[in-house]
mmCIF file of C-alpha atoms and ligand atoms in Angstrom:
data_model
loop_
_atom_site.group_PDB
_atom_site.id
_atom_site.type_symbol
_atom_site.label_atom_id
_atom_site.label_comp_id
_atom_site.label_asym_id
_atom_site.label_seq_id
_atom_site.Cartn_x
_atom_site.Cartn_y
_atom_site.Cartn_z
ATOM 1 C CA MET A 157 8.425 -22.411 -19.368
ATOM 2 C CA LYS A 158 8.118 -26.430 -19.102
ATOM 3 C CA LYS A 159 4.712 -27.612 -18.285
ATOM 4 C CA THR A 160 4.292 -30.342 -15.477
ATOM 5 C CA ILE A 161 1.947 -33.275 -17.338
ATOM 6 C CA LEU A 162 0.046 -35.813 -15.105
ATOM 7 C CA VAL A 163 0.699 -39.535 -16.446
ATOM 8 C CA THR A 164 -2.041 -41.474 -14.688
ATOM 9 C CA GLY A 165 -1.019 -45.631 -14.919
ATOM 10 C CA GLY A 166 2.585 -44.074 -16.170
ATOM 11 C CA LEU A 167 4.307 -47.457 -15.360
ATOM 12 C CA GLY A 168 2.478 -49.371 -16.768
ATOM 13 C CA TYR A 169 3.507 -50.363 -20.221
ATOM 14 C CA ILE A 170 2.104 -47.467 -22.710
ATOM 15 C CA GLY A 171 2.658 -45.524 -19.749
ATOM 16 C CA SER A 172 6.028 -45.969 -19.289
ATOM 17 C CA HIS A 173 6.625 -45.597 -23.124
ATOM 18 C CA THR A 174 4.999 -41.986 -22.553
ATOM 19 C CA VAL A 175 6.251 -40.941 -19.853
ATOM 20 C CA VAL A 176 10.007 -41.065 -21.540
ATOM 21 C CA GLU A 177 9.223 -39.226 -24.773
ATOM 22 C CA LEU A 178 7.904 -36.317 -22.129
ATOM 23 C CA GLN A 179 10.400 -35.630 -20.244
ATOM 24 C CA GLU A 180 12.925 -35.948 -23.569
ATOM 25 C CA ASN A 181 10.435 -33.158 -25.429
ATOM 26 C CA ASN A 182 10.284 -30.815 -23.032
ATOM 27 C CA TYR A 183 7.829 -31.819 -20.650
ATOM 28 C CA ASP A 184 8.141 -32.348 -16.593
ATOM 29 C CA VAL A 185 6.393 -35.164 -15.580
ATOM 30 C CA VAL A 186 4.601 -36.607 -12.150
ATOM 31 C CA VAL A 187 3.180 -39.789 -12.701
ATOM 32 C CA ILE A 188 0.024 -41.394 -10.613
ATOM 33 C CA ASP A 189 -0.029 -45.151 -10.986
ATOM 34 C CA SER A 190 -1.611 -47.704 -8.725
ATOM 35 C CA LEU A 191 1.117 -50.562 -9.291
ATOM 36 C CA SER A 192 -2.045 -52.863 -10.213
ATOM 37 C CA ASN A 193 -0.008 -54.041 -13.499
ATOM 38 C CA SER A 194 3.219 -52.531 -12.419
ATOM 39 C CA ILE A 195 5.956 -52.491 -10.720
ATOM 40 C CA ARG A 196 7.842 -49.384 -8.578
ATOM 41 C CA GLU A 197 11.555 -50.344 -10.009
ATOM 42 C CA VAL A 198 10.047 -48.994 -13.805
ATOM 43 C CA ALA A 199 10.360 -45.169 -12.424
ATOM 44 C CA GLU A 200 14.307 -45.844 -11.911
ATOM 45 C CA ARG A 201 14.670 -47.834 -15.189
ATOM 46 C CA ILE A 202 12.399 -44.135 -17.026
ATOM 47 C CA ALA A 203 15.557 -42.118 -14.774
ATOM 48 C CA SER A 204 18.519 -44.987 -16.391
ATOM 49 C CA ILE A 205 16.836 -43.281 -19.325
ATOM 50 C CA THR A 206 15.624 -39.565 -19.723
ATOM 51 C CA LYS A 207 18.714 -39.795 -16.100
ATOM 52 C CA MET A 208 15.779 -37.105 -15.025
ATOM 53 C CA PRO A 209 13.553 -38.108 -12.043
ATOM 54 C CA ILE A 210 9.743 -38.569 -12.356
ATOM 55 C CA LYS A 211 8.030 -37.345 -9.220
ATOM 56 C CA LEU A 212 5.625 -40.104 -8.029
ATOM 57 C CA TYR A 213 2.215 -41.210 -6.630
ATOM 58 C CA ILE A 214 1.776 -45.012 -5.322
ATOM 59 C CA ALA A 215 -2.253 -44.127 -5.221
ATOM 60 C CA ASP A 216 -5.283 -45.569 -6.909
ATOM 61 C CA ILE A 217 -7.475 -43.236 -9.468
ATOM 62 C CA ASN A 218 -10.377 -43.712 -7.323
ATOM 63 C CA ASP A 219 -8.908 -42.133 -4.214
ATOM 64 C CA GLU A 220 -10.575 -38.981 -4.893
ATOM 65 C CA SER A 221 -8.830 -36.912 -1.527
ATOM 66 C CA LEU A 222 -5.403 -38.422 -2.881
ATOM 67 C CA ILE A 223 -6.333 -36.894 -6.347
ATOM 68 C CA ASP A 224 -7.991 -33.490 -5.185
ATOM 69 C CA ALA A 225 -3.761 -33.462 -3.387
ATOM 70 C CA LEU A 226 -2.128 -34.780 -6.208
ATOM 71 C CA PHE A 227 -3.673 -31.670 -8.205
ATOM 72 C CA LYS A 228 -3.944 -28.478 -4.880
ATOM 73 C CA GLN A 229 0.174 -29.598 -4.181
ATOM 74 C CA GLU A 230 1.620 -29.638 -8.155
ATOM 75 C CA THR A 231 0.844 -27.324 -10.876
ATOM 76 C CA ILE A 232 -0.702 -29.574 -13.748
ATOM 77 C CA ASP A 233 -1.033 -28.199 -16.479
ATOM 78 C CA GLY A 234 -2.242 -31.472 -18.657
ATOM 79 C CA VAL A 235 -3.019 -34.627 -18.341
ATOM 80 C CA ILE A 236 -2.324 -38.701 -20.183
ATOM 81 C CA HIS A 237 -4.783 -40.863 -19.327
ATOM 82 C CA PHE A 238 -3.869 -44.636 -19.182
ATOM 83 C CA ALA A 239 -4.390 -45.673 -15.708
ATOM 84 C CA ALA A 240 -7.034 -48.546 -16.615
ATOM 85 C CA HIS A 241 -7.675 -52.507 -16.308
ATOM 86 C CA LYS A 242 -7.239 -53.700 -20.074
ATOM 87 C CA ALA A 243 -7.705 -57.775 -20.192
ATOM 88 C CA VAL A 244 -10.432 -58.318 -22.291
ATOM 89 C CA GLY A 245 -10.837 -61.652 -21.302
ATOM 90 C CA GLU A 246 -10.697 -60.233 -16.836
ATOM 91 C CA SER A 247 -13.122 -58.209 -18.148
ATOM 92 C CA VAL A 248 -16.225 -60.764 -19.164
ATOM 93 C CA GLN A 249 -15.100 -62.649 -16.228
ATOM 94 C CA ASN A 250 -14.879 -59.540 -14.011
ATOM 95 C CA PRO A 251 -17.348 -57.017 -15.854
ATOM 96 C CA PHE A 252 -17.895 -54.872 -12.433
ATOM 97 C CA LYS A 253 -13.849 -53.813 -11.845
ATOM 98 C CA TYR A 254 -13.387 -52.802 -15.088
ATOM 99 C CA TYR A 255 -16.928 -50.378 -14.919
ATOM 100 C CA ARG A 256 -15.971 -49.717 -11.552
ATOM 101 C CA ASN A 257 -11.982 -49.381 -11.956
ATOM 102 C CA ASN A 258 -12.375 -48.002 -15.580
ATOM 103 C CA ILE A 259 -15.398 -45.862 -15.745
ATOM 104 C CA ASP A 260 -14.849 -43.682 -12.204
ATOM 105 C CA GLY A 261 -11.948 -43.809 -12.459
ATOM 106 C CA MET A 262 -11.927 -41.713 -15.937
ATOM 107 C CA ILE A 263 -14.878 -40.026 -13.592
ATOM 108 C CA THR A 264 -12.811 -39.036 -10.828
ATOM 109 C CA LEU A 265 -9.986 -37.832 -12.660
ATOM 110 C CA GLN A 266 -12.076 -34.763 -14.616
ATOM 111 C CA LYS A 267 -14.143 -34.606 -11.452
ATOM 112 C CA VAL A 268 -10.986 -32.827 -9.741
ATOM 113 C CA MET A 269 -9.591 -31.624 -13.302
ATOM 114 C CA ARG A 270 -12.394 -29.419 -13.067
ATOM 115 C CA GLN A 271 -11.767 -28.597 -9.656
ATOM 116 C CA TYR A 272 -8.442 -26.986 -10.466
ATOM 117 C CA HIS A 273 -8.949 -25.595 -13.716
ATOM 118 C CA VAL A 274 -7.174 -28.032 -15.769
ATOM 119 C CA ASP A 275 -8.540 -28.491 -19.029
ATOM 120 C CA THR A 276 -7.187 -30.618 -21.113
ATOM 121 C CA ILE A 277 -6.846 -34.398 -21.292
ATOM 122 C CA VAL A 278 -5.617 -37.448 -24.016
ATOM 123 C CA PHE A 279 -7.495 -40.304 -23.276
ATOM 124 C CA SER A 280 -5.997 -43.850 -24.261
ATOM 125 C CA SER A 281 -8.909 -45.838 -25.703
ATOM 126 C CA SER A 282 -8.749 -48.449 -28.202
ATOM 127 C CA CYS A 283 -9.846 -49.522 -31.574
ATOM 128 C CA THR A 284 -11.935 -51.690 -29.963
ATOM 129 C CA VAL A 285 -15.233 -49.497 -30.600
ATOM 130 C CA TYR A 286 -15.353 -49.841 -33.883
ATOM 131 C CA GLY A 287 -16.183 -53.651 -32.975
ATOM 132 C CA ASP A 288 -15.765 -56.844 -35.402
ATOM 133 C CA THR A 289 -15.971 -54.484 -39.260
ATOM 134 C CA LYS A 290 -15.044 -56.057 -42.071
ATOM 135 C CA ASN A 291 -14.136 -51.941 -43.606
ATOM 136 C CA SER A 292 -10.676 -51.817 -43.371
ATOM 137 C CA PRO A 293 -8.732 -49.160 -43.523
ATOM 138 C CA ILE A 294 -10.358 -47.571 -40.643
ATOM 139 C CA ASN A 295 -10.714 -44.211 -40.240
ATOM 140 C CA GLU A 296 -11.988 -42.406 -37.511
ATOM 141 C CA THR A 297 -15.631 -41.460 -39.245
ATOM 142 C CA HIS A 298 -16.681 -45.352 -38.771
ATOM 143 C CA PRO A 299 -19.510 -45.319 -36.715
ATOM 144 C CA VAL A 300 -18.478 -46.782 -33.261
ATOM 145 C CA THR A 301 -20.003 -50.161 -32.034
ATOM 146 C CA GLU A 302 -21.690 -51.776 -28.981
ATOM 147 C CA ALA A 303 -18.706 -53.025 -26.766
ATOM 148 C CA ILE A 304 -17.996 -56.872 -27.514
ATOM 149 C CA SER A 305 -17.106 -57.221 -23.449
ATOM 150 C CA PRO A 306 -17.296 -55.104 -20.899
ATOM 151 C CA TYR A 307 -13.784 -53.241 -21.242
ATOM 152 C CA GLY A 308 -15.084 -52.120 -24.411
ATOM 153 C CA THR A 309 -17.636 -50.623 -23.436
ATOM 154 C CA THR A 310 -15.815 -48.923 -20.376
ATOM 155 C CA LYS A 311 -14.040 -47.200 -23.500
ATOM 156 C CA LEU A 312 -17.244 -46.289 -25.059
ATOM 157 C CA VAL A 313 -18.517 -44.533 -21.882
ATOM 158 C CA CYS A 314 -15.169 -43.003 -21.109
ATOM 159 C CA GLU A 315 -14.979 -41.711 -24.607
ATOM 160 C CA GLN A 316 -18.526 -40.536 -24.082
ATOM 161 C CA ILE A 317 -18.113 -38.412 -21.328
ATOM 162 C CA LEU A 318 -15.015 -37.020 -22.635
ATOM 163 C CA LYS A 319 -17.305 -36.136 -25.516
ATOM 164 C CA ASP A 320 -19.678 -34.418 -22.813
ATOM 165 C CA LEU A 321 -16.940 -32.085 -20.897
ATOM 166 C CA CYS A 322 -14.939 -31.187 -24.365
ATOM 167 C CA ARG A 323 -18.924 -29.721 -24.862
ATOM 168 C CA TYR A 324 -20.398 -28.646 -22.551
ATOM 169 C CA SER A 325 -17.693 -27.535 -19.752
ATOM 170 C CA GLY A 326 -15.141 -26.266 -21.735
ATOM 171 C CA PHE A 327 -12.659 -29.336 -21.779
ATOM 172 C CA ARG A 328 -10.033 -29.728 -24.542
ATOM 173 C CA GLY A 329 -9.312 -33.503 -24.974
ATOM 174 C CA ILE A 330 -8.018 -35.965 -27.873
ATOM 175 C CA ILE A 331 -9.266 -39.463 -27.959
ATOM 176 C CA LEU A 332 -6.459 -41.982 -29.107
ATOM 177 C CA ARG A 333 -7.661 -45.428 -30.694
ATOM 178 C CA TYR A 334 -4.467 -47.388 -30.432
ATOM 179 C CA PHE A 335 -4.394 -50.449 -32.679
ATOM 180 C CA ASN A 336 -1.867 -53.024 -31.364
ATOM 181 C CA PRO A 337 0.126 -52.253 -29.327
ATOM 182 C CA VAL A 338 3.826 -53.952 -29.301
ATOM 183 C CA GLY A 339 7.521 -53.963 -28.761
ATOM 184 C CA ALA A 340 9.613 -52.124 -26.129
ATOM 185 C CA HIS A 341 11.678 -49.210 -25.720
ATOM 186 C CA PRO A 342 15.596 -50.081 -27.761
ATOM 187 C CA SER A 343 17.262 -49.789 -24.675
ATOM 188 C CA ALA A 344 16.207 -52.758 -23.178
ATOM 189 C CA CYS A 345 14.915 -50.961 -20.112
ATOM 190 C CA ILE A 346 11.244 -50.522 -20.306
ATOM 191 C CA GLY A 347 8.754 -53.189 -21.783
ATOM 192 C CA GLU A 348 5.076 -54.956 -21.366
ATOM 193 C CA LEU A 349 5.323 -56.975 -18.325
ATOM 194 C CA PRO A 350 2.858 -58.805 -18.104
ATOM 195 C CA ILE A 351 1.876 -60.928 -14.837
ATOM 196 C CA GLY A 352 1.015 -64.381 -15.471
ATOM 197 C CA VAL A 353 0.317 -65.970 -18.682
ATOM 198 C CA PRO A 354 0.104 -63.596 -21.864
ATOM 199 C CA ASP A 355 -2.750 -62.855 -23.483
ATOM 200 C CA ASN A 356 -1.477 -61.035 -26.091
ATOM 201 C CA LEU A 357 0.287 -62.168 -29.179
ATOM 202 C CA VAL A 358 3.581 -61.093 -28.363
ATOM 203 C CA PRO A 359 4.335 -61.723 -24.933
ATOM 204 C CA TYR A 360 3.201 -65.241 -25.455
ATOM 205 C CA ILE A 361 5.886 -65.258 -28.343
ATOM 206 C CA THR A 362 8.627 -63.674 -26.238
ATOM 207 C CA GLN A 363 7.477 -66.340 -23.768
ATOM 208 C CA THR A 364 7.743 -68.832 -25.784
ATOM 209 C CA ALA A 365 11.089 -68.271 -27.552
ATOM 210 C CA ALA A 366 12.395 -67.577 -24.008
ATOM 211 C CA GLY A 367 11.503 -70.934 -23.465
ATOM 212 C CA ILE A 368 8.664 -69.619 -20.476
ATOM 213 C CA ARG A 369 5.920 -71.308 -23.018
ATOM 214 C CA ASP A 370 5.780 -75.091 -24.378
ATOM 215 C CA LYS A 371 4.539 -73.090 -28.103
ATOM 216 C CA LEU A 372 2.304 -70.592 -28.725
ATOM 217 C CA THR A 373 -1.246 -71.119 -30.225
ATOM 218 C CA VAL A 374 -2.399 -69.838 -33.620
ATOM 219 C CA PHE A 375 -6.358 -68.884 -32.373
ATOM 220 C CA GLY A 376 -8.011 -70.350 -36.167
ATOM 221 C CA ASN A 377 -6.197 -70.748 -39.940
ATOM 222 C CA ASP A 378 -9.638 -70.924 -41.292
ATOM 223 C CA TYR A 379 -10.478 -66.664 -41.615
ATOM 224 C CA ASN A 380 -10.721 -65.518 -44.823
ATOM 225 C CA THR A 381 -7.758 -63.667 -45.117
ATOM 226 C CA ALA A 382 -4.688 -64.916 -47.566
ATOM 227 C CA ASP A 383 -2.755 -67.494 -45.452
ATOM 228 C CA GLY A 384 -6.330 -67.948 -43.357
ATOM 229 C CA THR A 385 -4.786 -65.760 -40.140
ATOM 230 C CA ASN A 386 -6.379 -62.816 -37.807
ATOM 231 C CA ILE A 387 -5.878 -59.335 -39.469
ATOM 232 C CA ARG A 388 -4.374 -56.862 -36.967
ATOM 233 C CA ASP A 389 -2.031 -53.397 -37.450
ATOM 234 C CA TYR A 390 0.651 -53.371 -35.023
ATOM 235 C CA ILE A 391 2.304 -50.731 -33.799
ATOM 236 C CA HIS A 392 5.607 -50.160 -31.484
ATOM 237 C CA VAL A 393 4.910 -49.125 -28.771
ATOM 238 C CA VAL A 394 7.580 -45.614 -29.138
ATOM 239 C CA ASP A 395 5.977 -44.548 -31.999
ATOM 240 C CA LEU A 396 2.934 -44.782 -29.860
ATOM 241 C CA ALA A 397 4.012 -43.115 -26.623
ATOM 242 C CA ARG A 398 5.604 -40.609 -29.273
ATOM 243 C CA ALA A 399 2.221 -39.892 -30.836
ATOM 244 C CA HIS A 400 1.185 -38.668 -27.004
ATOM 245 C CA VAL A 401 3.587 -36.394 -27.159
ATOM 246 C CA LYS A 402 2.315 -34.681 -30.416
ATOM 247 C CA ALA A 403 -1.153 -35.047 -28.937
ATOM 248 C CA LEU A 404 -0.489 -32.904 -25.953
ATOM 249 C CA ASP A 405 1.088 -30.153 -27.785
ATOM 250 C CA TYR A 406 -2.107 -30.022 -30.643
ATOM 251 C CA ALA A 407 -4.143 -29.564 -27.738
ATOM 252 C CA PHE A 408 -2.265 -27.144 -26.318
ATOM 253 C CA THR A 409 -3.247 -25.004 -29.234
ATOM 254 C CA MET A 410 -7.431 -25.972 -29.093
ATOM 255 C CA HIS A 411 -10.248 -24.706 -27.851
ATOM 256 C CA GLN A 412 -12.880 -26.038 -25.753
ATOM 257 C CA ASP A 413 -13.707 -28.907 -28.060
ATOM 258 C CA TYR A 414 -12.443 -32.840 -28.753
ATOM 259 C CA GLU A 415 -10.161 -34.315 -31.321
ATOM 260 C CA ILE A 416 -9.865 -38.472 -32.357
ATOM 261 C CA PHE A 417 -7.440 -40.017 -33.269
ATOM 262 C CA ASN A 418 -6.214 -43.456 -34.551
ATOM 263 C CA LEU A 419 -2.956 -44.719 -34.007
ATOM 264 C CA GLY A 420 -1.475 -47.362 -36.146
ATOM 265 C CA THR A 421 0.808 -48.228 -39.628
ATOM 266 C CA GLY A 422 -2.040 -48.097 -42.115
ATOM 267 C CA LYS A 423 -0.913 -51.933 -42.340
ATOM 268 C CA GLY A 424 -2.561 -55.357 -41.402
ATOM 269 C CA HIS A 425 0.044 -58.221 -41.282
ATOM 270 C CA SER A 426 -1.351 -61.765 -40.246
ATOM 271 C CA VAL A 427 -0.668 -63.684 -37.080
ATOM 272 C CA LEU A 428 1.516 -65.896 -39.380
ATOM 273 C CA GLU A 429 3.682 -63.226 -40.089
ATOM 274 C CA VAL A 430 4.655 -61.640 -36.792
ATOM 275 C CA ILE A 431 5.163 -65.173 -35.660
ATOM 276 C CA LYS A 432 8.196 -64.708 -39.135
ATOM 277 C CA ALA A 433 9.383 -61.457 -38.719
ATOM 278 C CA PHE A 434 10.254 -62.704 -34.786
ATOM 279 C CA GLU A 435 12.111 -65.708 -36.268
ATOM 280 C CA GLN A 436 14.013 -63.406 -38.300
ATOM 281 C CA ALA A 437 14.992 -60.461 -36.024
ATOM 282 C CA SER A 438 15.507 -63.317 -33.107
ATOM 283 C CA GLY A 439 17.134 -65.828 -35.338
ATOM 284 C CA LYS A 440 14.928 -68.355 -33.740
ATOM 285 C CA PRO A 441 12.734 -70.666 -35.269
ATOM 286 C CA LEU A 442 9.331 -70.631 -32.832
ATOM 287 C CA PRO A 443 7.086 -73.639 -31.546
ATOM 288 C CA TYR A 444 4.172 -72.976 -32.629
ATOM 289 C CA ALA A 445 0.502 -75.213 -33.753
ATOM 290 C CA ILE A 446 -2.841 -74.488 -35.162
ATOM 291 C CA GLY A 447 -5.570 -74.194 -32.861
ATOM 292 C CA ALA A 448 -9.290 -73.535 -32.215
ATOM 293 C CA ARG A 449 -10.326 -69.769 -33.343
ATOM 294 C CA ARG A 450 -10.483 -68.086 -29.838
ATOM 295 C CA ALA A 451 -14.425 -66.448 -29.102
ATOM 296 C CA GLY A 452 -14.645 -62.769 -29.520
ATOM 297 C CA ASP A 453 -11.869 -62.688 -31.977
ATOM 298 C CA ILE A 454 -12.708 -59.801 -34.930
ATOM 299 C CA GLU A 455 -10.973 -60.824 -38.423
ATOM 300 C CA GLN A 456 -9.098 -58.542 -39.462
ATOM 301 C CA ILE A 457 -8.830 -54.419 -39.012
ATOM 302 C CA TRP A 458 -6.145 -52.293 -39.822
ATOM 303 C CA ALA A 459 -6.238 -48.215 -39.278
ATOM 304 C CA ASP A 460 -6.394 -45.327 -41.547
ATOM 305 C CA ALA A 461 -4.048 -42.972 -39.887
ATOM 306 C CA THR A 462 -4.290 -40.381 -42.090
ATOM 307 C CA LYS A 463 -5.550 -37.718 -39.651
ATOM 308 C CA ALA A 464 -2.868 -38.560 -37.182
ATOM 309 C CA ALA A 465 -0.497 -37.618 -40.339
ATOM 310 C CA GLN A 466 -2.055 -34.369 -41.213
ATOM 311 C CA LEU A 467 -3.083 -33.314 -37.968
ATOM 312 C CA LEU A 468 -0.556 -33.786 -35.530
ATOM 313 C CA LYS A 469 1.813 -34.385 -38.086
ATOM 314 C CA TRP A 470 2.861 -37.760 -36.274
ATOM 315 C CA THR A 471 3.111 -40.915 -38.490
ATOM 316 C CA HIS A 472 5.195 -44.696 -37.317
ATOM 317 C CA GLN A 473 8.708 -44.614 -37.743
ATOM 318 C CA TYR A 474 8.774 -48.582 -37.085
ATOM 319 C CA ASN A 475 8.098 -51.579 -38.646
ATOM 320 C CA LEU A 476 7.213 -55.378 -37.940
ATOM 321 C CA TYR A 477 10.988 -56.845 -37.879
ATOM 322 C CA ASP A 478 12.137 -53.678 -35.436
ATOM 323 C CA MET A 479 9.171 -55.031 -33.017
ATOM 324 C CA MET A 480 9.433 -57.948 -32.683
ATOM 325 C CA ASP A 481 13.318 -57.381 -32.480
ATOM 326 C CA THR A 482 12.972 -54.629 -28.961
ATOM 327 C CA ALA A 483 10.114 -57.100 -28.225
ATOM 328 C CA TRP A 484 13.197 -59.536 -27.529
ATOM 329 C CA LYS A 485 15.422 -58.236 -26.667
ATOM 330 C CA TRP A 486 13.000 -56.879 -23.479
ATOM 331 C CA GLN A 487 12.809 -60.674 -23.328
ATOM 332 C CA ILE A 488 16.597 -61.397 -22.798
ATOM 333 C CA ALA A 489 16.930 -58.868 -20.323
ATOM 334 C CA LEU A 490 13.698 -59.760 -18.671
ATOM 335 C CA ASN A 491 15.778 -63.202 -18.339
ATOM 336 C CA HIS A 492 18.906 -61.576 -17.234
ATOM 337 C CA LYS A 493 17.638 -59.554 -14.959
ATOM 338 C CA GLN A 494 15.042 -63.029 -13.254
ATOM 339 C CA SER A 495 18.236 -65.327 -13.499
ATOM 340 C CA ARG A 496 20.656 -62.687 -11.512
ATOM 341 C CA GLN A 497 17.836 -62.893 -8.588
ATOM 342 C CA GLY A 498 17.572 -66.298 -8.574
HETATM 343 N N1 LIG B 32 -3.039 -64.886 -31.470
HETATM 344 C C1 LIG B 32 -3.178 -66.315 -31.253
HETATM 345 N N2 LIG B 32 -2.058 -66.798 -29.840
HETATM 346 C C2 LIG B 32 -2.313 -66.138 -29.107
HETATM 347 C C3 LIG B 32 -2.692 -64.230 -28.577
HETATM 348 C C4 LIG B 32 -3.334 -64.392 -29.996
HETATM 349 O O1 LIG B 32 -2.994 -66.954 -32.393
HETATM 350 O O2 LIG B 32 -1.971 -67.041 -27.989
HETATM 351 C C5 LIG B 32 -3.859 -64.015 -32.106
HETATM 352 C C6 LIG B 32 -5.140 -63.623 -31.776
HETATM 353 O O3 LIG B 32 -6.298 -64.430 -32.353
HETATM 354 C C7 LIG B 32 -5.495 -62.361 -32.994
HETATM 355 C C8 LIG B 32 -4.091 -61.696 -32.886
HETATM 356 O O4 LIG B 32 -3.503 -63.169 -32.576
HETATM 357 O O5 LIG B 32 -5.959 -61.945 -34.126
HETATM 358 C C9 LIG B 32 -3.433 -60.510 -31.844
HETATM 359 O O6 LIG B 32 -4.350 -60.714 -30.195
HETATM 360 P P1 LIG B 32 -3.988 -60.225 -29.471
HETATM 361 O O7 LIG B 32 -4.356 -60.502 -28.153
HETATM 362 O O8 LIG B 32 -2.513 -59.960 -29.002
HETATM 363 O O9 LIG B 32 -4.806 -58.603 -29.415
HETATM 364 P P2 LIG B 32 -6.460 -57.992 -30.365
HETATM 365 O O10 LIG B 32 -6.344 -58.093 -31.282
HETATM 366 O O11 LIG B 32 -7.105 -59.231 -29.773
HETATM 367 O O12 LIG B 32 -6.668 -57.288 -28.937
HETATM 368 C C10 LIG B 32 -6.180 -56.338 -28.715
HETATM 369 C C11 LIG B 32 -6.170 -55.083 -27.576
HETATM 370 C C12 LIG B 32 -7.183 -55.450 -26.755
HETATM 371 C C13 LIG B 32 -8.548 -54.678 -27.712
HETATM 372 C C14 LIG B 32 -8.191 -55.501 -28.859
HETATM 373 C C15 LIG B 32 -8.601 -54.247 -30.285
HETATM 374 O O13 LIG B 32 -5.518 -56.595 -26.417
HETATM 375 O O14 LIG B 32 -6.644 -54.062 -25.735
HETATM 376 O O15 LIG B 32 -6.514 -55.596 -29.431
HETATM 377 O O16 LIG B 32 -9.134 -54.812 -31.589
HETATM 378 F F1 LIG B 32 -8.861 -54.328 -27.471
#
């Protein structure tokens, strides 16, 4: 029998790609999304890829009576929890928004899960929990450190809450620590929808190439790396989404416990390498200038993703070129849509 998975934040960037992969891998899906950083139309776009409907609840994860009603109404077998604010800079400006939404949301969800005896959860965490480390590649045994932003604090605290529930309350949990998710679905039907000026590198690049921004500023070229720019482990969002399905499959085989997995390609790329890959994939030169370092940026970090390969039987399929190619095709699709509407 098909299992039904509740995906919180299922219309968001990683959530929407994960819903597609779940549906294509024989899971039924119920989505809850507050539309705080997404749009309703994403549900139709998902359905245009999978040709399958999703059950959609537009609500806040902190609304306990609604979450309770949802669990009463639906038979939920497991949960993938994405719903959270994720802008590092905003979290510094407005930390309480982050503590309230991300930590309270986690507590509310797990409290209701416990009431309804739903014990299986995959939680969306981040490599930000490793802090500023010089020891890449990083594996899951690397100590987590004091977070460098309130956003990072919420990920650390939520990881801790989940570990407690796995130790003492019969939960089985998987914590997925993402490195840098980029790219879009190859159909160009879903992708990242940044609101306002993007903070992240790849949407800034695609918007610059599309003429929405004048030029990209590279935040520093005086780091101790081969070309002086920061190194990150960029991972295609479809690879990431597939890892969630594998993680869920794995969780259903576990007894009460938790496991942590890094999700990255195991290879670091500099900002200049990303720009070059984008230029190759799009065939367009990218206007950019070297600027000052951005406060809080880590010099270089990439994953050791061996554990996911061994236990989840997951490895990445897409390379940096594919990431840029799909991100660019998604940007073009967005431009077409906007020009039709305008
Ligand atoms: N960068 C630029 N110019 C820009 C934007 C980014 O040069 O306009 C550089 C950054 O300095 C960094 C790299 O591109 O070297 C990647 O930056 P992103 O903002 O895309 O990603 P981060 O690595 O800073 O942040 C990501 C996630 C966070 C998470 C963090 C963990 O967005 O949610 O990784 O390290 F917390």
